Amino acid sequence: MRPLVHPAIEDVQPEAILYALSDPRRAAIFARITKAGCVEACSAVSAVGDQVIPKSSLSSHFKVLREAGLIRSERHGVEMRNHSRCAEVEARFPGLLSAIMNAYAAQAR
Amino acid sequence: MRPLVHPAIEDVQPEAILYALSDPRRAAIFARITKAGCVEACSAVSAVGDQVIPKSSLSSHFKVLREAGLIRSERHGVEMRNHSRCAEVEARFPGLLSAIMNAYAAQAR
DNA sequence: TCCCATAGTTCGGGATTTCGGAACTATGGA
DNA sequence: TCCATAGTTCCGAAATCCCGAACTATGGGA
């Protein structure tokens, strides 16, 4: 099993962030992680809204978020803890994440 | 030839905007249109950076931008004029477009 | 130590999307 | 009417996405 990929913040690309968050399920997962500070992956997020997501799909969603630089995943025993990197990303691209998350929130209303 | 699709501003979805701008070429095209106020499509944008884009691909990039609600295209004689809808989008999703365009600009530096 | 349960990752292949050349359509001018 | 220019549509190849099944990793028990 290859090690998890976490890009250095200076290697994080806007296109990867936009792509990652252009999927409403990934955006919802990211919002949950950011709000909670830390979410136990996959098992804790087995569904988004009323939509059940197979665990292989979930795993790849986490991978996309991770490789875009939006989250950091570390194994703690048998489970994974995912932390939002939103402070780092905010420093690199000011206003980006909050504008995106606000846009989704505005749409929901 | 079907008529061009321009969503009403209240039907514009964040995911479509993020997806449209997650392609650096589309983001560059959008930046150019927004900066210029109006660009004659396709023929005027035959390349992005040093990369030549075939006109069928260019046509579909414009379609993605149009259907995401980012631009408005109108035919003027034989050519098309594309206008940025950034003021409308800004009103609906405050800060979103400027944060995205700033992120791309920051990356370029 | 061995076996099991839990949590995620990887694999494989079918479905969907994207890319781009060729053909087609629309418009204006000669 | 014919031609040139500007874009769109079509369609097959390539790339990507999706998700079930198989696999890997870790932490308990017994």
CSV table of C-alpha atoms (C1' of nucleotides) in Angstrom, one decimal:
chain,number,residue,atom,x,y,z
A,1,MET,CA,0.0,0.0,0.0
A,2,ARG,CA,1.6,3.2,-1.1
A,3,PRO,CA,1.9,6.1,1.3
A,4,LEU,CA,-0.6,8.9,1.3
A,5,VAL,CA,0.2,11.9,-0.9
A,6,HIS,CA,0.1,15.3,0.8
A,7,PRO,CA,1.4,18.1,-1.4
A,8,ALA,CA,3.3,20.9,0.2
A,9,ILE,CA,1.2,24.0,0.4
A,10,GLU,CA,3.2,25.8,-2.2
A,11,ASP,CA,2.6,23.0,-4.6
A,12,VAL,CA,-1.2,23.2,-4.2
A,13,GLN,CA,-2.8,24.3,-7.5
A,14,PRO,CA,-6.1,26.3,-7.9
A,15,GLU,CA,-7.3,24.0,-10.6
A,16,ALA,CA,-7.1,20.9,-8.3
A,17,ILE,CA,-9.0,22.7,-5.6
A,18,LEU,CA,-11.7,23.8,-7.9
A,19,TYR,CA,-12.0,20.4,-9.4
A,20,ALA,CA,-12.1,18.7,-6.1
A,21,LEU,CA,-14.9,21.0,-4.8
A,22,SER,CA,-16.8,21.0,-8.1
A,23,ASP,CA,-18.4,17.7,-6.9
A,24,PRO,CA,-21.1,18.6,-4.4
A,25,ARG,CA,-20.5,15.4,-2.4
A,26,ARG,CA,-16.8,16.2,-2.0
A,27,ALA,CA,-17.7,19.8,-1.1
A,28,ALA,CA,-20.1,18.4,1.5
A,29,ILE,CA,-17.4,16.1,2.9
A,30,PHE,CA,-14.9,18.9,3.0
A,31,ALA,CA,-17.4,21.2,4.7
A,32,ARG,CA,-18.0,18.6,7.4
A,33,ILE,CA,-14.3,18.0,8.0
A,34,THR,CA,-13.7,21.7,8.2
A,35,LYS,CA,-16.6,22.3,10.6
A,36,ALA,CA,-15.7,19.4,12.8
A,37,GLY,CA,-12.0,20.0,12.7
A,38,CYS,CA,-11.5,16.3,12.3
A,39,VAL,CA,-13.6,13.5,10.9
A,40,GLU,CA,-12.9,9.8,11.0
A,41,ALA,CA,-12.9,9.1,7.4
A,42,CYS,CA,-15.2,6.9,5.3
A,43,SER,CA,-17.0,5.1,8.0
A,44,ALA,CA,-18.0,8.4,9.6
A,45,VAL,CA,-19.2,9.7,6.2
A,46,SER,CA,-20.9,6.7,4.8
A,47,ALA,CA,-23.6,8.9,3.2
A,48,VAL,CA,-23.9,12.5,2.0
A,49,GLY,CA,-27.4,13.9,2.3
A,50,ASP,CA,-29.6,10.9,1.7
A,51,GLN,CA,-27.3,9.4,-0.8
A,52,VAL,CA,-25.3,6.4,0.2
A,53,ILE,CA,-21.8,6.3,-1.2
A,54,PRO,CA,-19.9,3.0,-1.7
A,55,LYS,CA,-16.7,2.9,0.3
A,56,SER,CA,-14.5,2.5,-2.7
A,57,SER,CA,-16.0,5.7,-4.1
A,58,LEU,CA,-15.6,7.4,-0.8
A,59,SER,CA,-12.0,6.4,-0.6
A,60,SER,CA,-11.3,8.0,-3.9
A,61,HIS,CA,-13.2,11.2,-3.0
A,62,PHE,CA,-10.9,11.4,0.1
A,63,LYS,CA,-7.9,10.8,-2.2
A,64,VAL,CA,-9.0,13.7,-4.5
A,65,LEU,CA,-9.4,16.1,-1.5
A,66,ARG,CA,-6.1,14.9,-0.1
A,67,GLU,CA,-4.1,15.3,-3.3
A,68,ALA,CA,-5.7,18.7,-4.0
A,69,GLY,CA,-4.2,19.8,-0.7
A,70,LEU,CA,-7.5,20.4,1.1
A,71,ILE,CA,-7.2,17.7,3.8
A,72,ARG,CA,-4.5,15.9,5.6
A,73,SER,CA,-5.1,12.2,6.5
A,74,GLU,CA,-3.4,10.3,9.2
A,75,ARG,CA,-3.9,6.8,10.3
A,76,HIS,CA,-4.7,6.4,14.0
A,77,GLY,CA,-4.9,2.7,14.7
A,78,VAL,CA,-7.4,1.1,12.5
A,79,GLU,CA,-9.0,4.3,11.4
A,80,MET,CA,-8.1,7.5,9.5
A,81,ARG,CA,-8.4,11.0,10.8
A,82,ASN,CA,-8.9,13.7,8.3
A,83,HIS,CA,-8.0,17.3,9.1
A,84,SER,CA,-8.9,20.3,7.1
A,85,ARG,CA,-5.9,22.2,5.7
A,86,CYS,CA,-8.1,25.3,5.2
A,87,ALA,CA,-5.9,27.6,7.2
A,88,GLU,CA,-2.9,26.8,5.0
A,89,VAL,CA,-5.0,27.1,1.9
A,90,GLU,CA,-6.5,30.3,3.0
A,91,ALA,CA,-3.0,31.8,3.5
A,92,ARG,CA,-2.0,30.8,0.0
A,93,PHE,CA,-5.3,31.7,-1.8
A,94,PRO,CA,-7.0,34.3,0.4
A,95,GLY,CA,-10.8,34.2,0.4
A,96,LEU,CA,-11.0,31.2,-2.0
A,97,LEU,CA,-12.4,28.5,0.3
A,98,SER,CA,-14.8,30.8,2.2
A,99,ALA,CA,-16.2,32.1,-1.1
A,100,ILE,CA,-16.7,28.6,-2.4
A,101,MET,CA,-18.3,27.3,0.8
A,102,ASN,CA,-20.5,30.4,1.0
A,103,ALA,CA,-21.6,29.8,-2.6
A,104,TYR,CA,-22.7,26.3,-1.8
A,105,ALA,CA,-24.4,27.4,1.4
A,106,ALA,CA,-26.2,30.2,-0.5
A,107,GLN,CA,-27.4,27.7,-3.1
A,108,ALA,CA,-28.8,25.4,-0.3
A,109,ARG,CA,-31.1,28.2,0.9
B,1,MET,CA,-28.6,24.5,-35.0
B,2,ARG,CA,-30.1,24.8,-31.6
B,3,PRO,CA,-30.3,28.1,-29.8
B,4,LEU,CA,-27.6,28.9,-27.2
B,5,VAL,CA,-28.4,28.1,-23.6
B,6,HIS,CA,-28.0,30.9,-21.1
B,7,PRO,CA,-29.3,30.0,-17.6
B,8,ALA,CA,-31.1,32.6,-15.6
B,9,ILE,CA,-28.8,33.9,-12.9
B,10,GLU,CA,-30.9,32.3,-10.1
B,11,ASP,CA,-30.4,28.9,-11.8
B,12,VAL,CA,-26.6,29.2,-11.8
B,13,GLN,CA,-25.0,26.5,-9.7
B,14,PRO,CA,-21.7,26.7,-7.8
B,15,GLU,CA,-20.6,23.3,-8.9
B,16,ALA,CA,-21.0,24.3,-12.6
B,17,ILE,CA,-18.9,27.4,-12.0
B,18,LEU,CA,-16.2,25.5,-10.2
B,19,TYR,CA,-16.1,22.8,-12.8
B,20,ALA,CA,-15.9,25.3,-15.7
B,21,LEU,CA,-13.1,27.2,-14.1
B,22,SER,CA,-11.2,24.0,-12.9
B,23,ASP,CA,-9.8,23.8,-16.4
B,24,PRO,CA,-6.9,26.3,-16.7
B,25,ARG,CA,-7.6,27.0,-20.3
B,26,ARG,CA,-11.3,27.8,-19.7
B,27,ALA,CA,-10.2,30.0,-16.7
B,28,ALA,CA,-7.8,31.8,-19.0
B,29,ILE,CA,-10.5,32.3,-21.6
B,30,PHE,CA,-12.9,33.6,-19.0
B,31,ALA,CA,-10.2,35.9,-17.6
B,32,ARG,CA,-9.6,37.3,-21.0
B,33,ILE,CA,-13.3,37.9,-21.7
B,34,THR,CA,-13.8,39.5,-18.3
B,35,LYS,CA,-10.8,41.8,-18.7
B,36,ALA,CA,-11.7,42.8,-22.2
B,37,GLY,CA,-15.4,43.2,-21.4
B,38,CYS,CA,-16.1,41.4,-24.7
B,39,VAL,CA,-14.1,39.0,-26.9
B,40,GLU,CA,-14.9,37.7,-30.3
B,41,ALA,CA,-15.1,34.1,-29.7
B,42,CYS,CA,-13.0,31.2,-30.9
B,43,SER,CA,-11.2,33.0,-33.7
B,44,ALA,CA,-10.0,35.6,-31.2
B,45,VAL,CA,-8.9,32.9,-28.7
B,46,SER,CA,-7.3,30.4,-31.1
B,47,ALA,CA,-4.6,29.7,-28.5
B,48,VAL,CA,-4.2,29.8,-24.7
B,49,GLY,CA,-0.6,30.5,-23.7
B,50,ASP,CA,1.4,28.6,-26.3
B,51,GLN,CA,-1.1,25.9,-26.7
B,52,VAL,CA,-3.2,25.8,-29.8
B,53,ILE,CA,-6.7,24.7,-29.3
B,54,PRO,CA,-8.7,23.1,-32.1
B,55,LYS,CA,-11.9,25.0,-32.9
B,56,SER,CA,-14.2,22.2,-32.0
B,57,SER,CA,-12.7,22.1,-28.6
B,58,LEU,CA,-12.8,25.8,-28.2
B,59,SER,CA,-16.5,25.8,-29.1
B,60,SER,CA,-17.2,23.3,-26.4
B,61,HIS,CA,-15.1,25.3,-23.9
B,62,PHE,CA,-17.3,28.3,-24.7
B,63,LYS,CA,-20.4,26.1,-24.3
B,64,VAL,CA,-19.3,25.0,-20.8
B,65,LEU,CA,-18.6,28.6,-19.7
B,66,ARG,CA,-22.0,29.7,-21.2
B,67,GLU,CA,-24.0,26.9,-19.6
B,68,ALA,CA,-22.3,27.5,-16.3
B,69,GLY,CA,-23.7,31.1,-16.5
B,70,LEU,CA,-20.2,32.7,-16.7
B,71,ILE,CA,-20.6,34.3,-20.1
B,72,ARG,CA,-23.3,35.4,-22.5
B,73,SER,CA,-22.8,34.8,-26.2
B,74,GLU,CA,-24.5,36.7,-28.9
B,75,ARG,CA,-24.1,36.4,-32.6
B,76,HIS,CA,-23.1,39.6,-34.4
B,77,GLY,CA,-23.1,38.9,-38.1
B,78,VAL,CA,-20.7,36.1,-38.8
B,79,GLU,CA,-19.0,36.2,-35.5
B,80,MET,CA,-19.9,35.7,-31.8
B,81,ARG,CA,-19.4,38.2,-29.0
B,82,ASN,CA,-18.9,36.8,-25.6
B,83,HIS,CA,-19.6,39.0,-22.6
B,84,SER,CA,-18.6,38.2,-19.0
B,85,ARG,CA,-21.6,37.8,-16.6
B,86,CYS,CA,-19.2,38.4,-13.7
B,87,ALA,CA,-21.3,41.2,-12.2
B,88,GLU,CA,-24.4,39.0,-12.0
B,89,VAL,CA,-22.5,36.1,-10.7
B,90,GLU,CA,-20.7,38.3,-8.2
B,91,ALA,CA,-24.2,39.5,-6.9
B,92,ARG,CA,-25.3,35.9,-6.5
B,93,PHE,CA,-22.1,34.5,-5.1
B,94,PRO,CA,-20.1,37.3,-3.5
B,95,GLY,CA,-16.4,37.1,-3.7
B,96,LEU,CA,-16.4,33.8,-5.6
B,97,LEU,CA,-15.1,34.9,-9.0
B,98,SER,CA,-12.5,37.3,-7.7
B,99,ALA,CA,-11.1,34.7,-5.3
B,100,ILE,CA,-10.8,32.2,-8.1
B,101,MET,CA,-9.2,34.6,-10.5
B,102,ASN,CA,-6.8,35.8,-7.8
B,103,ALA,CA,-5.8,32.2,-7.0
B,104,TYR,CA,-4.9,31.6,-10.6
B,105,ALA,CA,-3.0,34.9,-10.8
B,106,ALA,CA,-1.1,34.1,-7.6
B,107,GLN,CA,-0.2,30.7,-9.0
B,108,ALA,CA,1.2,32.3,-12.1
B,109,ARG,CA,3.6,34.4,-10.1
C,1,DT,C1',0.7,-16.6,18.4
C,2,DC,C1',-3.2,-17.1,15.4
C,3,DC,C1',-7.6,-15.6,14.0
C,4,DC,C1',-11.1,-12.3,13.5
C,5,DA,C1',-13.3,-7.8,12.9
C,6,DT,C1',-12.9,-3.2,11.3
C,7,DA,C1',-11.2,0.5,8.1
C,8,DG,C1',-9.4,1.7,3.8
C,9,DT,C1',-7.0,0.9,-0.6
C,10,DT,C1',-6.4,-1.2,-5.0
C,11,DC,C1',-8.0,-3.7,-9.0
C,12,DG,C1',-10.8,-4.4,-13.0
C,13,DG,C1',-14.0,-3.5,-16.4
C,14,DG,C1',-18.3,-1.3,-17.8
C,15,DA,C1',-20.3,3.4,-18.2
C,16,DT,C1',-19.6,8.1,-19.0
C,17,DT,C1',-17.0,12.2,-20.5
C,18,DT,C1',-13.6,14.6,-23.1
C,19,DC,C1',-10.9,15.5,-27.3
C,20,DG,C1',-10.4,16.8,-32.0
C,21,DG,C1',-10.8,16.0,-37.1
C,22,DA,C1',-14.3,16.2,-40.6
C,23,DA,C1',-18.6,17.6,-42.1
C,24,DC,C1',-22.2,20.7,-41.6
C,25,DT,C1',-24.8,25.4,-40.8
C,26,DA,C1',-25.2,30.3,-40.6
C,27,DT,C1',-24.2,34.9,-42.1
C,28,DG,C1',-22.3,38.6,-45.0
C,29,DG,C1',-20.1,40.3,-49.0
C,30,DA,C1',-18.6,40.1,-54.0
D,1,DT,C1',-25.6,32.8,-56.5
D,2,DC,C1',-21.3,31.6,-54.9
D,3,DC,C1',-17.6,32.0,-51.7
D,4,DA,C1',-15.1,32.9,-47.3
D,5,DT,C1',-15.4,33.2,-42.5
D,6,DA,C1',-17.0,31.7,-37.9
D,7,DG,C1',-19.0,28.3,-35.1
D,8,DT,C1',-21.6,24.0,-34.2
D,9,DT,C1',-22.4,19.2,-34.5
D,10,DC,C1',-21.1,14.5,-35.3
D,11,DC,C1',-18.6,10.6,-34.2
D,12,DG,C1',-14.9,7.5,-33.0
D,13,DA,C1',-10.8,7.1,-30.0
D,14,DA,C1',-8.8,8.2,-25.6
D,15,DA,C1',-9.2,9.3,-20.9
D,16,DT,C1',-11.9,9.3,-16.6
D,17,DC,C1',-15.2,7.9,-13.4
D,18,DC,C1',-17.8,4.6,-10.8
D,19,DC,C1',-18.4,0.8,-7.8
D,20,DG,C1',-18.3,-4.3,-6.5
D,21,DA,C1',-14.8,-7.6,-5.3
D,22,DA,C1',-10.4,-8.7,-3.6
D,23,DC,C1',-6.8,-7.2,-0.9
D,24,DT,C1',-3.9,-4.8,2.9
D,25,DA,C1',-3.2,-2.9,7.5
D,26,DT,C1',-4.1,-2.5,12.3
D,27,DG,C1',-5.8,-3.8,16.9
D,28,DG,C1',-7.9,-6.7,19.8
D,29,DG,C1',-9.1,-11.0,21.9
D,30,DA,C1',-8.5,-16.2,22.9
